PDB file of C-alpha atoms in Angstrom:
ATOM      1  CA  UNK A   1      23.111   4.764  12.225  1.00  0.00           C
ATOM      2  CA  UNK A   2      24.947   1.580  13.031  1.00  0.00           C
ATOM      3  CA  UNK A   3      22.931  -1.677  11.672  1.00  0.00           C
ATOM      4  CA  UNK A   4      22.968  -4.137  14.789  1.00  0.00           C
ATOM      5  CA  UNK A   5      20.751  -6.992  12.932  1.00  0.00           C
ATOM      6  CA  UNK A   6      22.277 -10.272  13.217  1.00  0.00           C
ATOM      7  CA  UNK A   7      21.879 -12.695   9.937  1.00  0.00           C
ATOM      8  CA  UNK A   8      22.360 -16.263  10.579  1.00  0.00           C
ATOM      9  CA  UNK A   9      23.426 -19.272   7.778  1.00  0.00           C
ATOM     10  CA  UNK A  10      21.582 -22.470   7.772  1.00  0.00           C
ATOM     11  CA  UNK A  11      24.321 -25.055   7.174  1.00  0.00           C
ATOM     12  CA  UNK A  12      22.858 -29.055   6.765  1.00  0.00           C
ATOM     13  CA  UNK A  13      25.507 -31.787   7.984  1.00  0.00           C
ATOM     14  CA  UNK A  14      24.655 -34.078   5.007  1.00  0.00           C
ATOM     15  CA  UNK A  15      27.421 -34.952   3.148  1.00  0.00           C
ATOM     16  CA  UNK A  16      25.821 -36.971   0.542  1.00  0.00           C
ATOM     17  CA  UNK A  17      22.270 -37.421  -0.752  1.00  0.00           C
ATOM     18  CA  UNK A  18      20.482 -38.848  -3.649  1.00  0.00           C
ATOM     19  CA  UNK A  19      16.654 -38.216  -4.603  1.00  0.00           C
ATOM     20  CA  UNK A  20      17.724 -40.237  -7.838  1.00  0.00           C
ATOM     21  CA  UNK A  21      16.651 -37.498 -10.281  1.00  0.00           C
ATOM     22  CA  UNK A  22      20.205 -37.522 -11.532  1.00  0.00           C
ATOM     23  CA  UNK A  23      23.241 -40.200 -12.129  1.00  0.00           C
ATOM     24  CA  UNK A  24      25.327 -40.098  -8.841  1.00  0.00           C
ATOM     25  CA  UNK A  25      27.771 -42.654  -9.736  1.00  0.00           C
ATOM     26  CA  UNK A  26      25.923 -45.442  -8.209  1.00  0.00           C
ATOM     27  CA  UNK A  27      27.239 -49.054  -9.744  1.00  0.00           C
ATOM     28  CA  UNK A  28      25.298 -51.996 -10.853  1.00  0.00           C
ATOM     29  CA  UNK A  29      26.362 -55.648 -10.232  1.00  0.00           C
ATOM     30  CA  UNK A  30      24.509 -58.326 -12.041  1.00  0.00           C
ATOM     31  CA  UNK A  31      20.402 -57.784 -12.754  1.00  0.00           C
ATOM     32  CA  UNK A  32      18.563 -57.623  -9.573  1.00  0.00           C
ATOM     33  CA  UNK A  33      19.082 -53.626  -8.585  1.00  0.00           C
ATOM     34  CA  UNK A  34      17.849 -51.241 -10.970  1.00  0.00           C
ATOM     35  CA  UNK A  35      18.811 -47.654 -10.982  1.00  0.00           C
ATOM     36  CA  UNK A  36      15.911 -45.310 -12.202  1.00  0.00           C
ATOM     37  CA  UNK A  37      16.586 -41.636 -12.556  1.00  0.00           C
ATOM     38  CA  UNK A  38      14.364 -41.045 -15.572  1.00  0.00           C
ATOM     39  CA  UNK A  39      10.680 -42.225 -14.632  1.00  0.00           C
ATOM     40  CA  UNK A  40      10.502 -43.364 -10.593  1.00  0.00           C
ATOM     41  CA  UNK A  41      14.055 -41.929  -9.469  1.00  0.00           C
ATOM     42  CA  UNK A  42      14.796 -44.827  -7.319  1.00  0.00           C
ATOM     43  CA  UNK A  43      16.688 -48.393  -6.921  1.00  0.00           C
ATOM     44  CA  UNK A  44      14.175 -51.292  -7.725  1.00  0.00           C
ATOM     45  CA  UNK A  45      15.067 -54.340  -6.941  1.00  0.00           C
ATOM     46  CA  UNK A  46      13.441 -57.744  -7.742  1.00  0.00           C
ATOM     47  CA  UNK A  47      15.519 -59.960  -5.395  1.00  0.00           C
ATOM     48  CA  UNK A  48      16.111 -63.802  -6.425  1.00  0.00           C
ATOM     49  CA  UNK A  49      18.315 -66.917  -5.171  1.00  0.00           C
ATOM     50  CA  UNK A  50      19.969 -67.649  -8.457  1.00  0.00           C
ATOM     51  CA  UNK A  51      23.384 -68.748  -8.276  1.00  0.00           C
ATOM     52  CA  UNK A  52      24.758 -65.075  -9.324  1.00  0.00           C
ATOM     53  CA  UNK A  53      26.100 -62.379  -7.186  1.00  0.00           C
ATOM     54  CA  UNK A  54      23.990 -58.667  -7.339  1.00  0.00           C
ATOM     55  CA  UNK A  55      24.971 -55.506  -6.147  1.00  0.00           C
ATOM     56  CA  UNK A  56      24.551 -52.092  -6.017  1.00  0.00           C
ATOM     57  CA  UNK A  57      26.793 -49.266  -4.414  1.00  0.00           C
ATOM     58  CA  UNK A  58      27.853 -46.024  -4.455  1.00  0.00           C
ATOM     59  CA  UNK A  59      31.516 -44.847  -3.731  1.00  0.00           C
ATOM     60  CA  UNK A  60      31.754 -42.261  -0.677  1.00  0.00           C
ATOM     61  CA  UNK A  61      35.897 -42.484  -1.030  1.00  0.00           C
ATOM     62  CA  UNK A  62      36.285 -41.645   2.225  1.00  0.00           C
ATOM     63  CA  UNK A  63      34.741 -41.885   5.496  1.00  0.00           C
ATOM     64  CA  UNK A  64      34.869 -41.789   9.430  1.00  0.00           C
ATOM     65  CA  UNK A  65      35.875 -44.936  11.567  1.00  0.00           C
ATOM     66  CA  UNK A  66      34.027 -43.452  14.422  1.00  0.00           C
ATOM     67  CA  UNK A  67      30.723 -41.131  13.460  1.00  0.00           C
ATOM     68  CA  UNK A  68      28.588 -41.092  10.784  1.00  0.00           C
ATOM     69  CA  UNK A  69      24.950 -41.522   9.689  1.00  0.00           C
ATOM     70  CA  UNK A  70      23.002 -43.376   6.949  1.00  0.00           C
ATOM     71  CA  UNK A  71      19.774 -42.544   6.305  1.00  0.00           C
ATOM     72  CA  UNK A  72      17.603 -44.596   3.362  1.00  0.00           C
ATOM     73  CA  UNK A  73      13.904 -45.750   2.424  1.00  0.00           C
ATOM     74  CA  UNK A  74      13.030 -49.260   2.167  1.00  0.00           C
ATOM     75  CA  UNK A  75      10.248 -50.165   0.517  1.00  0.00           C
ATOM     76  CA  UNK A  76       9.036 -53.657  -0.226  1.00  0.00           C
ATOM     77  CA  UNK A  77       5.945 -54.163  -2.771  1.00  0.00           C
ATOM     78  CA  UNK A  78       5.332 -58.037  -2.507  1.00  0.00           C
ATOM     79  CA  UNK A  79       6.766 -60.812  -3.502  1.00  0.00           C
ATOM     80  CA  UNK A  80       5.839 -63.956  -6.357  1.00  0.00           C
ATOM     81  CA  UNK A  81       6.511 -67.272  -6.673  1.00  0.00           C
ATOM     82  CA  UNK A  82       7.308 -67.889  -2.801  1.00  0.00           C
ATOM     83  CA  UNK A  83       9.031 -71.234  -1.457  1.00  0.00           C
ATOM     84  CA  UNK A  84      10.264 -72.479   1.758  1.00  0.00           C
ATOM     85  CA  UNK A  85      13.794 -70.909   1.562  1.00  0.00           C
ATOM     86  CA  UNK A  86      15.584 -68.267   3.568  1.00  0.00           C
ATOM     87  CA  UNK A  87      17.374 -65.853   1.141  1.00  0.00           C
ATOM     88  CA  UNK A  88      19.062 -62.892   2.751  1.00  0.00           C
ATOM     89  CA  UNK A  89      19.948 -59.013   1.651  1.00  0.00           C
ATOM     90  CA  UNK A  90      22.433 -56.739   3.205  1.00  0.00           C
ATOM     91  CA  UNK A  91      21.790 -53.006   3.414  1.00  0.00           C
ATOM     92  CA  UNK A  92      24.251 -50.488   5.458  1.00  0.00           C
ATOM     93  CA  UNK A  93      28.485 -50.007   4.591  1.00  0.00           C
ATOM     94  CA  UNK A  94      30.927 -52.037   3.376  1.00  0.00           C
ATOM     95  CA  UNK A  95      35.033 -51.665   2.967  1.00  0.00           C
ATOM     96  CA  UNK A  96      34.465 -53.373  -0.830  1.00  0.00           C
ATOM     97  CA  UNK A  97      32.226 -53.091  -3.666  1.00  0.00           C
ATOM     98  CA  UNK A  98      32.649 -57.044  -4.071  1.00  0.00           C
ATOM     99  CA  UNK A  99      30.079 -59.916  -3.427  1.00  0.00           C
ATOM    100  CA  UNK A 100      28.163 -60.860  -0.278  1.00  0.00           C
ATOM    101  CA  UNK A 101      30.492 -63.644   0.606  1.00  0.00           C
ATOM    102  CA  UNK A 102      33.643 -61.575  -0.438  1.00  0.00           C
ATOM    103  CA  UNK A 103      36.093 -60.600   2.843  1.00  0.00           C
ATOM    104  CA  UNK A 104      35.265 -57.335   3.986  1.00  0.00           C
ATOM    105  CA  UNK A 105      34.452 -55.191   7.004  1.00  0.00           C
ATOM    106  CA  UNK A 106      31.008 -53.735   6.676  1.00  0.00           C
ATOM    107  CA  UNK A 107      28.187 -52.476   9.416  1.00  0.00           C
ATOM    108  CA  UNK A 108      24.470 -52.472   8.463  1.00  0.00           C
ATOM    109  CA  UNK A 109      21.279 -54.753   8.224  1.00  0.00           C
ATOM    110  CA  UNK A 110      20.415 -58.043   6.792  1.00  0.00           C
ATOM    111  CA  UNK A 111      17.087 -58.756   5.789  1.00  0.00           C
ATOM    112  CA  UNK A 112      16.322 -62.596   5.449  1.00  0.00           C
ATOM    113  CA  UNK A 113      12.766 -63.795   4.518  1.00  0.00           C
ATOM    114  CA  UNK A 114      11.093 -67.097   3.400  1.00  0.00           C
ATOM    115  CA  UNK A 115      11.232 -68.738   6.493  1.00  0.00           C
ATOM    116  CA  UNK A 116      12.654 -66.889   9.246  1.00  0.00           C
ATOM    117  CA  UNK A 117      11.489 -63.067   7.594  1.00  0.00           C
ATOM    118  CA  UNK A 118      13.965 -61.332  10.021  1.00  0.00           C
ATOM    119  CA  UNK A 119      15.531 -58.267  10.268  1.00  0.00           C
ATOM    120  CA  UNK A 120      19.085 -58.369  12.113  1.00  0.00           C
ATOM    121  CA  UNK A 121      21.673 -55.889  12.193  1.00  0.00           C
ATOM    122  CA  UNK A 122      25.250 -56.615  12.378  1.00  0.00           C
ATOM    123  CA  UNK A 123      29.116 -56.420  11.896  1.00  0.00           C
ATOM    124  CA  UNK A 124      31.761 -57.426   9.801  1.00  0.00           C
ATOM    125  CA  UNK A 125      35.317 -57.716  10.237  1.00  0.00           C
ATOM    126  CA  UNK A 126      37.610 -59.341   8.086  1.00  0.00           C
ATOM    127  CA  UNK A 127      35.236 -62.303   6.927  1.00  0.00           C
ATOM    128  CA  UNK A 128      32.147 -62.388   4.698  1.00  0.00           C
ATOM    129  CA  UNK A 129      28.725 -61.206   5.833  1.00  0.00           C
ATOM    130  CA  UNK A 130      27.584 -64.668   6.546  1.00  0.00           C
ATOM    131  CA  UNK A 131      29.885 -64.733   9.125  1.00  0.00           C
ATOM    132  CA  UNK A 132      29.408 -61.890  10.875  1.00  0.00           C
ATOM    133  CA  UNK A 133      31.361 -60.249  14.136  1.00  0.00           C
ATOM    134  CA  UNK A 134      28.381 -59.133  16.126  1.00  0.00           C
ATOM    135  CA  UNK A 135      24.533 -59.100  15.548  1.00  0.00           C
ATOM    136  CA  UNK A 136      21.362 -58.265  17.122  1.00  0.00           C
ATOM    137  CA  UNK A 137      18.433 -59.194  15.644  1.00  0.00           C
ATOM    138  CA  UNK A 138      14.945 -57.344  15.886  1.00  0.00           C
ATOM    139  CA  UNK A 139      11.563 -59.238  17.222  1.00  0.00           C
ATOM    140  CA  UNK A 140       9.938 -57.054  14.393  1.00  0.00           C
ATOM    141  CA  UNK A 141       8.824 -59.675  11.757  1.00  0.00           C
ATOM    142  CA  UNK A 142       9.597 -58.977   7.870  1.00  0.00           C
ATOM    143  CA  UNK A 143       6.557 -59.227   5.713  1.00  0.00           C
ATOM    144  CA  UNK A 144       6.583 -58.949   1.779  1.00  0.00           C
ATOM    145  CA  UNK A 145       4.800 -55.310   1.531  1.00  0.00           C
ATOM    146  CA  UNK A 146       6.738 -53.533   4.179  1.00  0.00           C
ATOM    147  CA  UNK A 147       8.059 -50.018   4.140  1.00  0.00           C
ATOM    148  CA  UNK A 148      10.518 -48.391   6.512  1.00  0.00           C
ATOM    149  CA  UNK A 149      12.705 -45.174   7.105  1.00  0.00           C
ATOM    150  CA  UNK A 150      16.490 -46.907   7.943  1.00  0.00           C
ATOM    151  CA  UNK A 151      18.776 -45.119   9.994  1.00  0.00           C
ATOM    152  CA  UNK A 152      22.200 -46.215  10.820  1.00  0.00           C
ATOM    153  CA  UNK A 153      24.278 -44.883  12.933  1.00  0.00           C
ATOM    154  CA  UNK A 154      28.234 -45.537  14.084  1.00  0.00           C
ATOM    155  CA  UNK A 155      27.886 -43.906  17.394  1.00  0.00           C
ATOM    156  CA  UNK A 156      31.590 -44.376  18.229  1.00  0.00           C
ATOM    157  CA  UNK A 157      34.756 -46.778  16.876  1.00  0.00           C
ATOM    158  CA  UNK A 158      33.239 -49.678  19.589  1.00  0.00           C
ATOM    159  CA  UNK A 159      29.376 -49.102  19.164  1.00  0.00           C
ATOM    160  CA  UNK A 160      26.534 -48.956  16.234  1.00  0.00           C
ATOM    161  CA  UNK A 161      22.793 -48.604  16.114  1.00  0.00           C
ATOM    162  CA  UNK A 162      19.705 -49.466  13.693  1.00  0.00           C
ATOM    163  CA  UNK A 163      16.665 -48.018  13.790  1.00  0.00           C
ATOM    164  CA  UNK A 164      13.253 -48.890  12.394  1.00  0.00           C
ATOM    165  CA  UNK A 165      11.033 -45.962  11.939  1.00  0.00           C
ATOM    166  CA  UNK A 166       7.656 -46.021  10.288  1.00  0.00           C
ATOM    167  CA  UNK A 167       7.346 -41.821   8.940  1.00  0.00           C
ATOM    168  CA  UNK A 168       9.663 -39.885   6.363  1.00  0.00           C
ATOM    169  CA  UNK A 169      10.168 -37.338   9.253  1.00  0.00           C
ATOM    170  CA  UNK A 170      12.332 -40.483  11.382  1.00  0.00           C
ATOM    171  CA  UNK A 171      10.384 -39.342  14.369  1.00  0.00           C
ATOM    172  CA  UNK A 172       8.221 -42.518  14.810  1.00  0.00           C
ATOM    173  CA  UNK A 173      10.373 -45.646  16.135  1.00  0.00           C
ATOM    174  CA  UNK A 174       9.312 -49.542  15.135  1.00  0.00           C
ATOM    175  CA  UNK A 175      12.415 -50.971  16.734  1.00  0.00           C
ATOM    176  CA  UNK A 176      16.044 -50.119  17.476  1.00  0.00           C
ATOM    177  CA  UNK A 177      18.853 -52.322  17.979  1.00  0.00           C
ATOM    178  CA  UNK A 178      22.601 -51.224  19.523  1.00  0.00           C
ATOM    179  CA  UNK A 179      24.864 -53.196  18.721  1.00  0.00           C
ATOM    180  CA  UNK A 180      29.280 -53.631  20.740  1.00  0.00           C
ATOM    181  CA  UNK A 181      31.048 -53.347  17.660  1.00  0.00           C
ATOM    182  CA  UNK A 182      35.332 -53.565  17.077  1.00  0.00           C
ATOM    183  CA  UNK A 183      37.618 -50.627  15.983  1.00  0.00           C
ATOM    184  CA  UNK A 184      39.175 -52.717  13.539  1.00  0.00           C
ATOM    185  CA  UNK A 185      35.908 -51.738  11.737  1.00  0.00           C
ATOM    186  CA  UNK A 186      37.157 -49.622   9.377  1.00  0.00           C
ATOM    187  CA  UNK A 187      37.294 -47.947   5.551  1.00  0.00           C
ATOM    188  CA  UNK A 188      33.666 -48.243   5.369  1.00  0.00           C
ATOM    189  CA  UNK A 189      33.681 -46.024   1.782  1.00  0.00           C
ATOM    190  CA  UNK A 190      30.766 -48.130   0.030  1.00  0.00           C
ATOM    191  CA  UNK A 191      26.975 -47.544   0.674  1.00  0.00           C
ATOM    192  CA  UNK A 192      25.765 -50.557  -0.717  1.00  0.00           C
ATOM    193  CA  UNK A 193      22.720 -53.394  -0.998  1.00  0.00           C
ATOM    194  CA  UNK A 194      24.322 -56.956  -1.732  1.00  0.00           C
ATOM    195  CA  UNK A 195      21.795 -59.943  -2.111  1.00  0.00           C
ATOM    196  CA  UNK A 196      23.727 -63.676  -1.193  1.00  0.00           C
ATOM    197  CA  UNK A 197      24.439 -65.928  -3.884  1.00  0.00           C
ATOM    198  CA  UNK A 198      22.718 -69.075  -3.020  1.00  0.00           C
ATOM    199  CA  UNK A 199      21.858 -71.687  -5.129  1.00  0.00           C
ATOM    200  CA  UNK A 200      18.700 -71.191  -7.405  1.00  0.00           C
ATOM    201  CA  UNK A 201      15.008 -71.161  -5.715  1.00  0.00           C
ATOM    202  CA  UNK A 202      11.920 -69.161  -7.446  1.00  0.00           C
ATOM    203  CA  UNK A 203      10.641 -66.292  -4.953  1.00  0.00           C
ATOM    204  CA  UNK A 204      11.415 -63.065  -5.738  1.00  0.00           C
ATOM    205  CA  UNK A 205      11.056 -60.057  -3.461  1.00  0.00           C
ATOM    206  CA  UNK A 206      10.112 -56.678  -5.111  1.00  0.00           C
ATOM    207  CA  UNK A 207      10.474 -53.368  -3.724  1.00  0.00           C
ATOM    208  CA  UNK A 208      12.757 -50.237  -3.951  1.00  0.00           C
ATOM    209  CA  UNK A 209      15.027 -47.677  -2.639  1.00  0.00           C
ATOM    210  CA  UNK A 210      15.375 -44.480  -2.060  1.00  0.00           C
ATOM    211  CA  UNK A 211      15.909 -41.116  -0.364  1.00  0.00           C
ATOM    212  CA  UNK A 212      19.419 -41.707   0.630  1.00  0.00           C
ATOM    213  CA  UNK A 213      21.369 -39.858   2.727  1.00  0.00           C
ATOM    214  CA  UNK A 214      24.716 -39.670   4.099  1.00  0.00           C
ATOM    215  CA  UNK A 215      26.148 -37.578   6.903  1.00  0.00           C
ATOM    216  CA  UNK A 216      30.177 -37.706   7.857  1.00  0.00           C
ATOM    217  CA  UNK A 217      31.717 -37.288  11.120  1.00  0.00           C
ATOM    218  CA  UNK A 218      28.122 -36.776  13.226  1.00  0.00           C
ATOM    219  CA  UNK A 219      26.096 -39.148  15.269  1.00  0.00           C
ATOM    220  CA  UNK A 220      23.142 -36.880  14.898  1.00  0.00           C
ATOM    221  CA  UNK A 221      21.871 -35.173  11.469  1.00  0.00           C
ATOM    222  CA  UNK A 222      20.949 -31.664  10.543  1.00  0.00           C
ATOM    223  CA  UNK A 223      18.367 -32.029   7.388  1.00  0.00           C
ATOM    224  CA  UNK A 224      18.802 -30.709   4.662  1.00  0.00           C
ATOM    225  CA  UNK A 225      17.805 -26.827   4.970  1.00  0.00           C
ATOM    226  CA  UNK A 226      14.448 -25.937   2.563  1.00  0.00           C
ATOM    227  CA  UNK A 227      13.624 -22.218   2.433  1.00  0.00           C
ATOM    228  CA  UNK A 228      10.486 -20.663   1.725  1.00  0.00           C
ATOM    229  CA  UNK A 229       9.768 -17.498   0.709  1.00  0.00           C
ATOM    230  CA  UNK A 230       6.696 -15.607   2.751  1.00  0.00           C
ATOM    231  CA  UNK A 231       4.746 -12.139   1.397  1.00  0.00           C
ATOM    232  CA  UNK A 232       2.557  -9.830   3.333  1.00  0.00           C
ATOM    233  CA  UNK A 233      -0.690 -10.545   2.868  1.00  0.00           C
ATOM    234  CA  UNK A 234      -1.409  -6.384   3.002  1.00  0.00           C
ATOM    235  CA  UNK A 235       1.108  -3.779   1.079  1.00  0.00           C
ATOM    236  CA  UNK A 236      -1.561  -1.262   1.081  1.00  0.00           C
ATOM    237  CA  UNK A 237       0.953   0.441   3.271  1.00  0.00           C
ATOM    238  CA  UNK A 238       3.910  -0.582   2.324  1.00  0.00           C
ATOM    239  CA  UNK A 239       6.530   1.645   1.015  1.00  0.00           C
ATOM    240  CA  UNK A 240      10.217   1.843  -0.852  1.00  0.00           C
ATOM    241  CA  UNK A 241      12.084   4.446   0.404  1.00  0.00           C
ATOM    242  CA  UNK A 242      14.713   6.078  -2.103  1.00  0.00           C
ATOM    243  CA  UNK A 243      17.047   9.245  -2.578  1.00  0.00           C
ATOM    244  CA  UNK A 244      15.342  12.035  -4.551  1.00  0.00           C
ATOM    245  CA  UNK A 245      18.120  13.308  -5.924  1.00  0.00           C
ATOM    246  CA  UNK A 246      18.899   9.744  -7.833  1.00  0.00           C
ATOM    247  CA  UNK A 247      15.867   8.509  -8.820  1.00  0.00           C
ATOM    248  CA  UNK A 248      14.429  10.021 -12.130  1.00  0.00           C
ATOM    249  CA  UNK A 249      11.589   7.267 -13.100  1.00  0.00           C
ATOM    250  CA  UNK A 250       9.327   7.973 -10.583  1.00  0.00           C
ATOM    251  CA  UNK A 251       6.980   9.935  -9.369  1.00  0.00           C
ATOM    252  CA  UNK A 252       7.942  12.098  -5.841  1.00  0.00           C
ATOM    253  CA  UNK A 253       5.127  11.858  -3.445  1.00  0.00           C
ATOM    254  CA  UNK A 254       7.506  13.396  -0.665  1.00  0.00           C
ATOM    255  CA  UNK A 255      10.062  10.798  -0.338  1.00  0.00           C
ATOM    256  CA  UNK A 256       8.544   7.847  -0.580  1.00  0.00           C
ATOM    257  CA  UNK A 257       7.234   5.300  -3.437  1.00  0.00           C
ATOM    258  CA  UNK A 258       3.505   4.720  -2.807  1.00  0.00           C
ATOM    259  CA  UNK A 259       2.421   0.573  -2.830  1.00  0.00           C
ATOM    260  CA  UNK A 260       0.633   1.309  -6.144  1.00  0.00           C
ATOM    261  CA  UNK A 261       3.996   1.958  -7.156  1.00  0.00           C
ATOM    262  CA  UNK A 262       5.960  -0.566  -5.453  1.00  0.00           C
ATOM    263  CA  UNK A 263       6.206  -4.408  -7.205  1.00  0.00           C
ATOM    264  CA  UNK A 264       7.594  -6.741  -4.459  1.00  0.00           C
ATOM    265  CA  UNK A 265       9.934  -9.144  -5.157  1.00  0.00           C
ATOM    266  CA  UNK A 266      10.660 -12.706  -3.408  1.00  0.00           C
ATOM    267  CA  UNK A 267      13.660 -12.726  -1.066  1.00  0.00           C
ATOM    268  CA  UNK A 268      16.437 -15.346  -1.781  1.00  0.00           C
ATOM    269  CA  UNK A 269      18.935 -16.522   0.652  1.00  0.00           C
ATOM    270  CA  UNK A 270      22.381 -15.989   0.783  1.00  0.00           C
ATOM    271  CA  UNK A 271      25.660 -17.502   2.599  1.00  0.00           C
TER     272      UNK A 271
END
C-alpha cells in the first residue's frame, strides 16, 4: 500500500534572536547598558546625561536595504533624581557602532523625556541622529514606568514604520507611526541603543531590554515555531503492531502487542 500522508516543516523567518540566556556578541560602550545573561537575561540600562557617550549593539554583518523587521521589549522601571532637562535615547538600526552624534545612516526610535517625554521615530542619512532626515513623532506621552512591545519595520527602500503595542503577542496597538524614508538608507548591520552625550544633569532613567528579534528580507514575521508534544488521554486500546517472525521479547497475543504491553513514547519533530 502506497503511503499518501503529507508531512509539512514549520520554518520561522527570524534570522536573529536573543532571550539573553547566552553571550550573543552584543558590545558594551561606556557604563549605562548592562548585559545580563547570568541572573535576569536582559540589557539594563540606568540612563544619565553625563558628558560620556554609551552604547550597546549587536553586529548583524549584513542586512536588507529594503525589508526587514525588528522586534524588542522596552521596559522602563522609574526614574531618580529627576530635573528639568530633555535627555534623549535611540533604539532601532544604525550603519555604525559609534556614538549618538557620530555620522551615520540609521532608522528607529528616539525616546526623549524630562520635559517633552516623547516618543518619535525617525531617519538618518549621512548626519548624526540629532539631525535627523525624516521623523514622526507619536501623541503617546513617555512616562518613567512604561513598558512596550517595539516593532520596526522597513516596509520598502522609500518607507518605514513603528509600532507601539502594549502585549508580548504584538497583537494590541498603542500607536503607529509611517514614516517617507530615502534609499540612500542603507548598511543598516547594527541593532543598537545609543543614549546622547549631553552635558551632565542628575536624572537617571531605569529600565531594560529584552526579547529581541530580528527578521531579514520580510515585512511581516513568522514566530518562532514551539512544538508540543500531545498523548491520548486513553491507550486502553491502543496497540503496536509488529512482525511475528522478528520479534522474540514478547508475548504473541495474535499479532498484536496489548496496551499493558505497550510504553508510549513522546513524538519529536523532524525537518
Amino acid at each position: 500500500e502506497t503511503d499518501t500522508r503529507k508531512m509539512y516543516h514549520y520554518k520561522s523567518s527570524v534570522t536573529f534572536e536573543d532571550d539573553f540566556t547566552s553571550d550573543k556578541s552584543w558590545v558594551e560602550t561606556g557604563t549605562q547598558f548592562t548585559i545580563d545573561t547570568s541572573t535576569n537575561h536582559r540589557i539594563d540600562f540606568a540612563l544619565k546625561r553625563d558628558g560620556a557617550d554609551h552604547e550597546v549593539y549587536k553586529d548583524l554583518t549584513s542586512v536588507s536595504d529594503t525589508a526587514w523587521v525588528l522586534r524588542m521589549h522596552l521596559n522602563f522601571t522609574g526614574n531618580t533624581s529627576a530635573d528639568a532637562y530633555n535627555k534623549t535615547t535611540f533604539f532601532g538600526l544604525s550603519s555604525t557602532n559609534s556614538a549618538f552624534t557620530a555620522t551615520q545612516d540609521a532608522i528607529g526610535m528616539t525616546l526623549t523625556w524630562g520635559v517633552d517625554d516623547t516618543f518619535q521615530s525617525l531617519d538618518v542619512n549621512g548626519s548624526a541622529l540629532n539631525s535627523p532626515a525624516n521623523t514622526s513623532n507619536f501623541s503617546t506621552s513617555f512616562s518613567s514606568t512604561d513598558e512596550y512591545w517595539v516593532e520596526i519595520i522597513r516596509e520598502s527602500a522609500t518607507s518605514f514604520t513603528v509600532e507601539l503595542f502594549s502585549d508580548a503577542t504584538y497583537s494590541t496597538s498603542v500607536e503607529k507611526e509611517t514614516v517617507t524614508t530615502s534609499s540612500a538608507v542603507t548598511g543598516l548591520r547594527y541593532i543598537t541603543a545609543k543614549m546622547r552625550n549631553s552635558t551632565s544633569k542628575t536624572e537617571i532613567q531605569n529600565g531594560w531590554l529584552d526579547d529581541i528579534k530580528f527578521y531579514n528580507g520580510v515585512t511581516t514575521p513568522t514566530p518562532t515555531a514551539t512544538w508540543t508534544p500531545s498523548y491520548p488521554d486513553d491507550i486502553s486500546n491502543l496497540y503496536a503492531w509488529y512482525d511475528a517472525n522478528d520479534s522474540t521479547t514478547i508475548t504473541k497475543s495474535s499479532d498484536r502487542v496489548s496496551a499493558g504491553e505497550f510504553k508510549a513514547e513522546p513524538l519529536t519533530s523532524r525537518d
